[in-house]
Coordinates of C-alpha atoms in Angstrom, one line a residue:
M1457 CA 9.5 -24.9 -5.0
I1458 CA 8.8 -22.1 -2.5
P1459 CA 6.8 -22.9 0.6
E1460 CA 3.3 -21.5 0.7
W1461 CA 4.0 -19.4 3.7
L1462 CA 6.8 -17.6 1.8
T1463 CA 4.4 -17.0 -1.1
T1464 CA 1.9 -15.5 1.4
L1465 CA 4.6 -13.4 3.0
A1466 CA 5.6 -12.1 -0.5
A1467 CA 2.0 -11.2 -1.3
A1468 CA 1.6 -9.3 2.0
G1469 CA 4.9 -7.5 1.3
S1470 CA 3.8 -6.5 -2.2
A1471 CA 0.4 -5.2 -1.0
A1472 CA 2.0 -3.2 1.8
L1473 CA 4.7 -1.8 -0.5
V1474 CA 2.2 -0.7 -3.2
N1475 CA 0.0 0.9 -0.6
A1476 CA 3.0 2.7 1.0
A1477 CA 3.9 4.2 -2.3
S1478 CA 0.9 6.5 -2.0
T1479 CA 1.5 7.5 1.6
D1480 CA 3.7 9.8 3.6
V1481 CA 5.9 6.9 4.8
W1482 CA 7.1 6.2 1.3
Q1483 CA 10.7 7.5 1.7
A1484 CA 11.3 5.2 4.7
A1485 CA 9.6 2.3 2.9
R1486 CA 11.6 2.9 -0.3
E1487 CA 14.9 2.9 1.6
R1488 CA 14.0 -0.2 3.7
F1489 CA 12.9 -2.2 0.7
A1490 CA 15.9 -1.1 -1.4
R1491 CA 18.2 -2.4 1.3
L1492 CA 16.2 -5.6 1.7
L1493 CA 16.3 -6.3 -2.1
G1494 CA 19.9 -5.2 -2.5
R1495 CA 21.2 -7.6 0.2
G1496 CA 24.3 -5.5 0.6
D1497 CA 25.2 -5.2 -3.1
P1498 CA 25.3 -1.6 -4.2
D1499 CA 24.3 -2.4 -7.8
R1500 CA 21.3 -4.5 -6.7
T1501 CA 20.3 -1.8 -4.2
E1502 CA 20.4 0.9 -6.9
A1503 CA 18.4 -1.3 -9.3
A1504 CA 15.8 -1.9 -6.6
T1505 CA 15.7 1.9 -5.9
R1506 CA 14.9 2.6 -9.6
R1507 CA 12.1 -0.1 -9.6
L1508 CA 10.7 1.4 -6.4
D1509 CA 10.7 4.9 -8.0
D1510 CA 8.9 3.5 -11.0
L1511 CA 6.3 2.0 -8.6
R1512 CA 5.8 5.4 -7.0
R1513 CA 5.1 6.9 -10.4
V1514 CA 2.5 4.2 -11.3
V1515 CA 0.8 4.6 -7.9
R1516 CA 0.5 8.3 -8.3
E1517 CA -1.3 8.2 -11.6
P1518 CA -5.1 8.4 -11.2
G1519 CA -7.4 5.7 -12.7
N1520 CA -4.8 3.0 -13.3
E1521 CA -6.2 0.0 -11.6
R1522 CA -4.8 -2.4 -14.2
E1523 CA -1.3 -1.0 -13.7
L1524 CA -1.6 -1.2 -9.9
A1525 CA -2.7 -4.9 -10.2
E1526 CA 0.3 -5.5 -12.4
A1527 CA 2.6 -3.7 -9.9
R1528 CA 1.3 -5.8 -7.1
R1529 CA 1.9 -9.0 -9.1
A1530 CA 5.4 -7.9 -10.2
W1531 CA 6.4 -7.0 -6.6
R1532 CA 5.0 -10.2 -5.3
L1533 CA 7.1 -12.2 -7.8
R1534 CA 10.2 -10.1 -6.9
L1535 CA 9.7 -10.7 -3.2
Q1536 CA 9.1 -14.4 -3.8
D1537 CA 12.4 -14.6 -5.7
L1538 CA 14.1 -12.8 -2.9
L1539 CA 12.7 -15.2 -0.3
E1540 CA 13.5 -18.3 -2.4
E1541 CA 17.1 -17.2 -2.8
N1542 CA 17.4 -15.8 0.7
P1543 CA 15.0 -17.5 3.1
D1544 CA 16.7 -15.6 6.0
A1545 CA 15.2 -12.4 4.5
A1546 CA 11.8 -13.5 5.7
D1547 CA 12.2 -11.9 9.2
E1548 CA 13.4 -8.6 7.7
L1549 CA 10.5 -8.6 5.2
R1550 CA 8.0 -9.2 8.1
S1551 CA 9.6 -6.3 10.0
A1552 CA 9.4 -4.0 7.0
I1553 CA 5.7 -4.9 6.5
A1554 CA 5.0 -4.3 10.2
E1555 CA 6.3 -0.7 9.9
L1556 CA 3.9 0.2 7.0
P1557 CA 0.3 1.3 7.2
P1558 CA -2.1 -1.6 6.5
P1559 CA -2.8 -2.1 2.8
R1560 CA -6.0 -0.8 1.3
P1561 CA -8.3 -3.2 -0.5
A1562 CA -7.1 -4.0 -4.1
S1563 CA -9.9 -1.7 -5.4
A1564 CA -9.3 1.7 -3.9
A1565 CA -12.7 2.8 -5.0
I1566 CA -14.9 3.2 -1.9
R1567 CA -18.7 3.0 -2.5
Q1568 CA -20.6 5.2 -0.1
D1569 CA -24.3 5.9 -0.2
N1570 CA -25.4 8.6 2.3
R1571 CA -28.9 9.8 2.3
A1572 CA -30.9 12.0 4.6
Y1573 CA -34.7 12.2 4.8
D1574 CA -37.1 14.7 6.4
H1575 CA -34.6 17.5 6.7
G1576 CA -32.0 15.2 8.2
T1577 CA -28.3 15.6 8.1
V1578 CA -25.7 13.1 7.0
N1579 CA -22.2 13.3 8.3
A1580 CA -19.7 10.8 6.8
V1581 CA -16.0 10.4 6.8
V1582 CA -14.0 7.8 4.8
N1583 CA -10.5 8.5 6.2
G1584 CA -10.0 11.1 8.8
D1585 CA -11.9 12.7 11.7
L1586 CA -15.4 13.9 11.9
T1587 CA -16.3 16.9 13.9
V1588 CA -20.0 17.7 14.4
H1589 CA -21.0 21.1 15.7
P1590 CA -24.3 21.1 17.4
T1591 CA -27.0 23.4 16.1
R1592 CA -30.0 24.8 17.8
P1593 CA -33.3 23.1 17.1
V1594 CA -35.6 25.1 14.8
A1595 CA -38.7 26.2 16.7
S1596 CA -41.8 24.7 15.1
D1597 CA -44.9 26.7 14.5
G1598 CA -47.6 25.1 16.2

């Protein structure tokens, strides 16, 4: 039976990998995980590359939360199998995870409720930078 810490590591690797598939670090992540899973065997590395390409296609399809959850589960199991067969791969997996952006929550949907009252202004940013340009106050008649 696989130790709990390896199961946790596999889950973290799966979440990081699925997240990376929708980012600009994907090519580096794809190559790193293909090498990790291939363990020096060209056929295994090529099979891993094909599975990673399939993951990228799933991640890029909008509105597929069920498929994303299944991809996370499948990659967690693949990584668990890898770690069970090759416990020495744990450090390499940790290193690969550390190079990736932090995973988003399982539900990528972000609820945001912004309201302004009495002629107020709402400025909101989910991911990125916010630049606010000052405006002159409106002269009141009075």
